[in-house]
């Protein structure tokens, strides 16, 4: 049985991540995993949070510039802590 899988990268945004413990190391490891999924031609889904304190288009809303996000990657915007709540995440077929 071939299991389908995808990498889901959640909320690695400027306004949310500087408080992460050892965040540069975290970004390095996430980018390594992204590179692995790209090499294996597996889908990568980026989840981006928006709310009153994290306004779409603001500097804090953007992903970290070091994050290996491409414009043609899957992108889902969420407005709740749960990435499945009122988003299309559960509907993605690959």
CSV table of C-alpha atoms in Angstrom, one decimal:
chain,number,residue,atom,x,y,z
A,1,UNK,CA,0.0,0.0,0.0
A,2,UNK,CA,1.4,3.4,-1.0
A,3,UNK,CA,0.7,5.9,1.7
A,4,UNK,CA,0.1,9.4,0.4
A,5,UNK,CA,1.8,12.1,2.4
A,6,UNK,CA,2.4,15.8,2.5
A,7,UNK,CA,4.5,18.1,4.6
A,8,UNK,CA,2.4,20.7,6.4
A,9,UNK,CA,4.3,23.8,7.6
A,10,UNK,CA,2.2,25.8,10.0
A,11,UNK,CA,2.6,29.4,11.1
A,12,UNK,CA,6.3,30.0,10.5
A,13,UNK,CA,5.6,33.7,10.2
A,14,UNK,CA,7.7,36.7,11.4
A,15,UNK,CA,5.1,37.8,13.9
A,16,UNK,CA,4.8,34.4,15.5
A,17,UNK,CA,8.2,32.8,15.4
A,18,UNK,CA,10.9,34.9,17.1
A,19,UNK,CA,9.8,33.6,20.4
A,20,UNK,CA,10.5,30.0,19.3
A,21,UNK,CA,13.3,28.3,21.3
A,22,UNK,CA,16.3,28.2,19.0
A,23,UNK,CA,14.2,29.3,16.1
A,24,UNK,CA,17.1,29.5,13.6
A,25,UNK,CA,17.8,25.8,14.2
A,26,UNK,CA,14.1,25.1,13.8
A,27,UNK,CA,14.0,26.9,10.5
A,28,UNK,CA,17.1,25.1,9.3
A,29,UNK,CA,15.5,21.7,10.1
A,30,UNK,CA,12.2,22.7,8.5
A,31,UNK,CA,14.0,23.8,5.4
A,32,UNK,CA,15.9,20.4,5.3
A,33,UNK,CA,12.5,18.6,5.4
A,34,UNK,CA,11.1,20.9,2.7
A,35,UNK,CA,14.1,20.1,0.5
A,36,UNK,CA,13.6,16.4,1.1
A,37,UNK,CA,9.9,16.6,0.1
A,38,UNK,CA,10.8,18.7,-3.0
A,39,UNK,CA,13.4,16.1,-4.0
A,40,UNK,CA,10.8,13.3,-3.5
A,41,UNK,CA,8.2,15.4,-5.5
A,42,UNK,CA,5.9,15.3,-2.5
A,43,UNK,CA,3.4,18.1,-1.8
A,44,UNK,CA,4.2,20.8,0.7
A,45,UNK,CA,1.4,22.8,2.2
A,46,UNK,CA,2.1,26.1,4.0
A,47,UNK,CA,-0.5,27.3,6.5
A,48,UNK,CA,-0.5,31.1,7.2
A,49,UNK,CA,-2.4,32.6,10.1
A,50,UNK,CA,-4.3,35.9,9.8
A,51,UNK,CA,-6.2,37.8,12.5
A,52,UNK,CA,-6.5,41.3,14.0
A,53,UNK,CA,-2.9,41.3,15.3
A,54,UNK,CA,-1.5,39.5,12.2
A,55,UNK,CA,-2.9,41.5,9.3
A,56,UNK,CA,-2.7,40.1,5.8
A,57,UNK,CA,0.1,41.8,3.9
A,58,UNK,CA,1.9,43.1,7.1
A,59,UNK,CA,5.5,42.4,7.8
A,60,UNK,CA,4.5,40.2,10.8
A,61,UNK,CA,2.1,38.2,8.6
A,62,UNK,CA,4.8,37.2,6.1
A,63,UNK,CA,6.8,33.9,6.3
A,64,UNK,CA,10.3,34.2,7.6
A,65,UNK,CA,12.5,35.2,4.6
A,66,UNK,CA,14.8,32.2,5.3
A,67,UNK,CA,11.8,29.8,4.9
A,68,UNK,CA,12.1,27.9,1.7
A,69,UNK,CA,8.5,28.8,0.5
A,70,UNK,CA,7.8,28.9,-3.3
A,71,UNK,CA,5.0,30.8,-4.8
A,72,UNK,CA,3.7,27.6,-6.4
A,73,UNK,CA,3.5,25.7,-3.1
A,74,UNK,CA,0.1,25.0,-1.6
A,75,UNK,CA,-0.9,27.9,0.6
A,76,UNK,CA,-3.9,28.0,3.0
A,77,UNK,CA,-4.8,31.0,5.1
A,78,UNK,CA,-6.4,30.3,8.4
A,79,UNK,CA,-8.1,32.6,11.0
A,80,UNK,CA,-8.3,30.1,13.9
A,81,UNK,CA,-5.7,28.1,15.8
A,82,UNK,CA,-7.0,24.9,14.1
A,83,UNK,CA,-5.7,24.7,10.5
A,84,UNK,CA,-8.7,22.5,9.5
A,85,UNK,CA,-11.4,24.9,10.9
A,86,UNK,CA,-13.1,26.8,8.1
A,87,UNK,CA,-10.2,26.1,5.6
A,88,UNK,CA,-9.8,23.8,2.6
A,89,UNK,CA,-7.1,21.8,4.2
A,90,UNK,CA,-9.2,18.6,4.5
A,91,UNK,CA,-10.3,18.9,0.9
A,92,UNK,CA,-6.9,18.8,-0.7
A,93,UNK,CA,-6.4,15.7,-2.8
A,94,UNK,CA,-3.0,14.7,-4.0
